[in-house]
Short mmCIF file of C-alpha atoms in Angstrom, two decimals:
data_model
loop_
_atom_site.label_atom_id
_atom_site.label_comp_id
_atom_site.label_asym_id
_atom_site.label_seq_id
_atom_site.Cartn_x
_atom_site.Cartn_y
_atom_site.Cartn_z
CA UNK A 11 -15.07 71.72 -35.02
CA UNK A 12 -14.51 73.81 -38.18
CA UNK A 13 -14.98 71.84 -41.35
CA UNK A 14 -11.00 71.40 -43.36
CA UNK A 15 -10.90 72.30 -46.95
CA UNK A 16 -8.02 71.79 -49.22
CA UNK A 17 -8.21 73.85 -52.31
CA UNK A 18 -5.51 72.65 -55.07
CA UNK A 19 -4.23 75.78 -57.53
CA UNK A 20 -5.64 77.46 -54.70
CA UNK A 21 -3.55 80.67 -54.52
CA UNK A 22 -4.34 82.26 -57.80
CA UNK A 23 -7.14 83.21 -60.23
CA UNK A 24 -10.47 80.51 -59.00
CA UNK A 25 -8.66 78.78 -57.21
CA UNK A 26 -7.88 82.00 -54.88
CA UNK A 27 -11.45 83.23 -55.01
CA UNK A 28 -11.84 79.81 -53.76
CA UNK A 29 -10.21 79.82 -51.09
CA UNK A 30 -11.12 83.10 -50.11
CA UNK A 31 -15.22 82.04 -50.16
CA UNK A 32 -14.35 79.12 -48.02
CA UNK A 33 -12.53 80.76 -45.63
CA UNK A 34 -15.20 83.53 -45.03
CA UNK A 35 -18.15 80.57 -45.05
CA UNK A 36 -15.98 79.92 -41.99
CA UNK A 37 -14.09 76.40 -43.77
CA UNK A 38 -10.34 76.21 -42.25
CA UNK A 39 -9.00 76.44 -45.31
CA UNK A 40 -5.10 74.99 -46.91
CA UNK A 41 -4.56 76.04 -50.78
CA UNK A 42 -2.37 74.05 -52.43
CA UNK A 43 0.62 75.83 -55.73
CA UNK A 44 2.65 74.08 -57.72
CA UNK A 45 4.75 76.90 -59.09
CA UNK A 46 4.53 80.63 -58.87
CA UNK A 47 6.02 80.82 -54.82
CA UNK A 48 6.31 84.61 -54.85
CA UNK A 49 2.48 84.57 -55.73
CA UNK A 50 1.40 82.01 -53.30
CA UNK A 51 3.33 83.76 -50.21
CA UNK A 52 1.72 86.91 -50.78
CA UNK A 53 -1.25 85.26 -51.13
CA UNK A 54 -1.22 83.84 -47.53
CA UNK A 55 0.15 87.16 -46.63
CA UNK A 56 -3.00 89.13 -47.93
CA UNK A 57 -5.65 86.23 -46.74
CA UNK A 58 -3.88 84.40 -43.85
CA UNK A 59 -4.45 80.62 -45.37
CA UNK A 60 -1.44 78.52 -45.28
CA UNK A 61 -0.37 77.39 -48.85
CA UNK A 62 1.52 73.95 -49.33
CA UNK A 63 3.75 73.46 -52.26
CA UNK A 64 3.11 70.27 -54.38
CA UNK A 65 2.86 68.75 -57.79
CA UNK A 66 -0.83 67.60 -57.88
CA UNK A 67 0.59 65.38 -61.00
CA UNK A 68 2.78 63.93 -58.30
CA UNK A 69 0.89 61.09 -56.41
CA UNK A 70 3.59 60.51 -53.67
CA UNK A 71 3.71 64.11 -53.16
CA UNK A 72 0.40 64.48 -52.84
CA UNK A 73 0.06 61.57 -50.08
CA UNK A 74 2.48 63.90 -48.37
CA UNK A 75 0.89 67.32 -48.69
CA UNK A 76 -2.27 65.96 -47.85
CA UNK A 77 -0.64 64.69 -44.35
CA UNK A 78 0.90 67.79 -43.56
CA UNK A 79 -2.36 69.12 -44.20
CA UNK A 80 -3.94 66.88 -41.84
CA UNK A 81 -1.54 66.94 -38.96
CA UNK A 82 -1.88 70.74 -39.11
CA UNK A 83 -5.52 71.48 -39.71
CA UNK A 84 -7.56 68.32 -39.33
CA UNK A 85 -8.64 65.51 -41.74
CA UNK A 86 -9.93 66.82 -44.88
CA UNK A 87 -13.54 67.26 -45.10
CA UNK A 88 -14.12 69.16 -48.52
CA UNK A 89 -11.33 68.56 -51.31
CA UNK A 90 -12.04 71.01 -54.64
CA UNK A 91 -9.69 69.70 -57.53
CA UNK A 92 -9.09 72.96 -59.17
CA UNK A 93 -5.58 72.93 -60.39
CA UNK A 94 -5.19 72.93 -64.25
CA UNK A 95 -2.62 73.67 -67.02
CA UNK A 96 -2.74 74.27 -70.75
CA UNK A 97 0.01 72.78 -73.12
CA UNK A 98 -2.59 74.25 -76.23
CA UNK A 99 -1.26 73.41 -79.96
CA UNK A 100 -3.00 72.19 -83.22
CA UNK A 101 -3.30 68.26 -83.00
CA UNK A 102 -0.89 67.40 -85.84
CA UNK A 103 1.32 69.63 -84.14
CA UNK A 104 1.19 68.53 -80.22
CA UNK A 105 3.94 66.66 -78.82
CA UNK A 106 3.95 63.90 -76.32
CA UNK A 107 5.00 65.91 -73.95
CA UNK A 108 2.29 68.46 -74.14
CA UNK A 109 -0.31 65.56 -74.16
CA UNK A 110 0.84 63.27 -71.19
CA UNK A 111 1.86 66.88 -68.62
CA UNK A 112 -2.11 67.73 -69.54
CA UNK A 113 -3.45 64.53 -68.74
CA UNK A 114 -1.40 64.18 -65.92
CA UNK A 115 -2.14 67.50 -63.90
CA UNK A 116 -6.04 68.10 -65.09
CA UNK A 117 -7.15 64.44 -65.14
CA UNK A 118 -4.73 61.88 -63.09
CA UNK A 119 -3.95 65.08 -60.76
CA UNK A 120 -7.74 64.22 -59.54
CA UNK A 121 -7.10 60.11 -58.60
CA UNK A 122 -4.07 61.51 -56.93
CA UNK A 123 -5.48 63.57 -54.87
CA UNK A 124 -8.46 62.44 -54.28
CA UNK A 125 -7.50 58.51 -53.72
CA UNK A 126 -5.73 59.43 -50.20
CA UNK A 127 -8.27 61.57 -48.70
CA UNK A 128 -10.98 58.85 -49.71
CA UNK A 129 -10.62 56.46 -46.97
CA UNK A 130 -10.81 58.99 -44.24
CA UNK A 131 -14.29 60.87 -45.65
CA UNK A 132 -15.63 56.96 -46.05
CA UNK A 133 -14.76 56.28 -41.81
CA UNK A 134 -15.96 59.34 -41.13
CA UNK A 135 -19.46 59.27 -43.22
CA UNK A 136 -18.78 62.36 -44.84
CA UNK A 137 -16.87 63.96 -47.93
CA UNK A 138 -17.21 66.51 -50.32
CA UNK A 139 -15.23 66.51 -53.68
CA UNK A 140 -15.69 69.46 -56.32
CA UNK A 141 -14.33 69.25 -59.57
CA UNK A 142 -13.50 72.09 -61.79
CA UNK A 143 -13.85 70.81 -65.22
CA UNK A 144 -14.24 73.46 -68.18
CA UNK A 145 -16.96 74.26 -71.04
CA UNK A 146 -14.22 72.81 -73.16
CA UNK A 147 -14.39 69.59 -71.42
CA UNK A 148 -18.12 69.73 -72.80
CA UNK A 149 -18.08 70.76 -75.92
CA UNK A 150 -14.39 70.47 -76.78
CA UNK A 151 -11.75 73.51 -78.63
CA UNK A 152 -10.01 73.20 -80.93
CA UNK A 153 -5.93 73.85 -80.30
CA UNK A 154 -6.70 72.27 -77.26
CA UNK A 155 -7.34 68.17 -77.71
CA UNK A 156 -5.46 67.64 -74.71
CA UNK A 157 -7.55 69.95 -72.24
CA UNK A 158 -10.51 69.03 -73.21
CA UNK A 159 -10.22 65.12 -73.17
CA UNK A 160 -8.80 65.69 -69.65
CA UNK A 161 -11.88 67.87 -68.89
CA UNK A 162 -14.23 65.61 -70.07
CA UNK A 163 -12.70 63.07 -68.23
CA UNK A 164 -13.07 64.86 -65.19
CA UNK A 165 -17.33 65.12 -65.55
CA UNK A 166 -16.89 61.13 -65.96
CA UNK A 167 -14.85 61.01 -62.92
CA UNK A 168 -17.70 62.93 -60.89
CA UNK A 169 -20.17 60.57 -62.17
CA UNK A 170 -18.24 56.88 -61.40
CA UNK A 171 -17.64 58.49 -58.18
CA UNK A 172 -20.54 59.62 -56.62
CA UNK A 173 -21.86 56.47 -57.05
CA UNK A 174 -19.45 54.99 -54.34
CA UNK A 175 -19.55 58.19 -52.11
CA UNK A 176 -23.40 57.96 -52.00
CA UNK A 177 -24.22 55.65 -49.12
CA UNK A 178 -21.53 57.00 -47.10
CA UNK A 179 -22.64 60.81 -47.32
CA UNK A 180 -20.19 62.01 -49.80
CA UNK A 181 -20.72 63.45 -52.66
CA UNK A 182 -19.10 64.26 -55.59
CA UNK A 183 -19.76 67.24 -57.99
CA UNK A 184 -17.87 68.92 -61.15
CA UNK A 185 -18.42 72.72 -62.25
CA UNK A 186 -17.40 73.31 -65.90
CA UNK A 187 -17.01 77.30 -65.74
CA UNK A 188 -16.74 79.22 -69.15
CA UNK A 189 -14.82 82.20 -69.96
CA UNK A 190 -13.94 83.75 -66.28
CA UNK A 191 -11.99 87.40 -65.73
CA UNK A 192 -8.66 85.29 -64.50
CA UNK A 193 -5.02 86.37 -65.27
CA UNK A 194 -4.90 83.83 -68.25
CA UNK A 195 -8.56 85.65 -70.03
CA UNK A 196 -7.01 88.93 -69.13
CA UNK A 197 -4.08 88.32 -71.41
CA UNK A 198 -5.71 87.36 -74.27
CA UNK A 199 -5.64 90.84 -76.57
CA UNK A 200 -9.07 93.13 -76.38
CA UNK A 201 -10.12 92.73 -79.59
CA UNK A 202 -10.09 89.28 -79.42
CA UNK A 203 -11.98 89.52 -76.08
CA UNK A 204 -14.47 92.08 -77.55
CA UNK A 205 -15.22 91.00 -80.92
CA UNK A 206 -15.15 86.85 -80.58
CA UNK A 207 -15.27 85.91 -77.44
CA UNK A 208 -17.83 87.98 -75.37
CA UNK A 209 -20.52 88.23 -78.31
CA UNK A 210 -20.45 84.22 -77.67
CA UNK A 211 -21.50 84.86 -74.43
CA UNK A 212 -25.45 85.75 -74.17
CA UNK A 213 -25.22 87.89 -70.98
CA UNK A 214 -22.38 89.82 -72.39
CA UNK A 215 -19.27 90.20 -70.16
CA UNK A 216 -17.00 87.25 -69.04
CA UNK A 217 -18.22 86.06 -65.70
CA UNK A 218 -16.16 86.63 -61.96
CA UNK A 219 -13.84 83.98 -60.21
CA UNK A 220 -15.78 84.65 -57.51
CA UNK A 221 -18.74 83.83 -59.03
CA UNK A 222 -17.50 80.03 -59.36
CA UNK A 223 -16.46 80.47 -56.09
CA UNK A 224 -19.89 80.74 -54.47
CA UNK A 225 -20.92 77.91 -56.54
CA UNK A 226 -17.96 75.70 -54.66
CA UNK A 227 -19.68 76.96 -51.32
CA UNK A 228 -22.92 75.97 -51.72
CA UNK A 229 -22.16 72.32 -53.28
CA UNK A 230 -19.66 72.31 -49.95
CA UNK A 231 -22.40 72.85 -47.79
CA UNK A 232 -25.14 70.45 -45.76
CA UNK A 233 -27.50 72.12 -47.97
CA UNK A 234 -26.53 70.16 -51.27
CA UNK A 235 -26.35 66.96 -49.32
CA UNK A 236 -28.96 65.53 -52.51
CA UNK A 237 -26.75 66.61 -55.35
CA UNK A 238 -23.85 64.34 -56.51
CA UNK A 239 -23.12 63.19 -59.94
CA UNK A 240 -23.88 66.46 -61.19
CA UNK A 241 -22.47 69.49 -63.35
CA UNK A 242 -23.50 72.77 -62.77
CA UNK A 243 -22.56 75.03 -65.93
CA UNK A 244 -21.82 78.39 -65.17
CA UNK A 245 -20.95 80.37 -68.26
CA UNK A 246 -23.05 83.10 -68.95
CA UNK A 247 -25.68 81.13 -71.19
CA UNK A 248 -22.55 80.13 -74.20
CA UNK A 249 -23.78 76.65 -73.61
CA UNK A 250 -26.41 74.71 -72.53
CA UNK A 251 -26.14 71.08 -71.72
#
């Protein structure tokens, strides 16, 4: 039977390309959206995945996704925790608000979805769990406290983790991509593209969802069975850790 993998902000931007790469790998694949329903329809339209609606911030709702999931597709085998937001303001200047819906989508968003598909990977002796993180997360930005202490907490996540998953053949990775050609990059005006972001970046150009994508793959696969606990940068050289 066809390995299950649930993808969470999986209809646009990496999470999409996501998708997409685990679909053609041959994964049956569910992508998870929390907003933008328009988007995420057409996306199943275009690629034939089924998308479920749910608030990864949400733990009840994401004990029900996830058994939707299940009871349509099969228990999940490969979860990647990709769904993020940005609530970005100057420290002094952040609210609450913008601090607790950050931590609560990029950091908790992980326990809660993670936590119910745990138990079934551990009966089953196998799991994989891929965490998109950010550069940020390892080297922090400023206007962005809030995303990056969620980031980093996602790396120590990984690491906590895969120490339980280990004897029962599941691992747990995070990938901290850097500046990637997404709808959000894309908006940000060319100069500031061209003159301070890209001459960070030693090979030059911002690098491809899908790119991050075929990094997911390969950490999904039997062939990374001996790597958990780790990080794999993937940002065109900006930082080396």
């Amino acid at each position: 039977m066809r390995r299950v993998a649930l993808v969470t902000g999986g209809t646009r931007g990496i999470g999409a390309a996501i998708s997409i790469a685990l679909k053609d790998a041959g994964y049956r694949v569910a992508a998870n959206f929390a907003g933008n329903e328009e988007k995420a329809n057409a996306f199943h339209e275009s690629t034939g995945i089924p998308v479920f609606k749910w608030d990864v911030s949400d733990y009840q709702a994401c004990v029900e996704g996830i058994a939707k999931i299940e009871a349509e597709l099969g228990p999940v085998d490969v979860l990647v925790n990709n769904a993020g937001i940005t609530r970005d303001g100057m420290f002094h200047k952040i609210t609450p608000q913008q601090w607790n819906e950050v931590i609560a989508t990029n950091l908790t968003g992980l326990f809660n979805m993670t936590h119910p598909v745990w138990p079934g990977m551990r009966e089953r002796g196998f799991g994989r769990v891929i965490n998109i993180s950010s550069i940020n997360g390892q080297r922090g930005q400023l206007g962005q406290v809030n995303y990056s202490a969620a980031k980093a907490g996602d790396l120590g996540f990984t690491k906590a983790l895969a120490q339980e998953g280990a004897t029962k053949n599941i691992t747990v990775n995070a990938i901290c991509p850097g500046y990637i050609a997404t709808e959000m990059v894309m908006a940000v005006p060319e100069k500031v593209l061209s003159e301070k972001i890209i001459p960070q970046i030693p090979v030059g150009r911002l690098g491809e969802p899908e790119e991050i994508a075929r990094c997911v793959v390969f950490l999904a696969s039997d062939d990374a069975a001996f790597i958990t606990g780790s990080t794999l940068t993937v940002n065109g050289g900006q930082l080396f850790v």
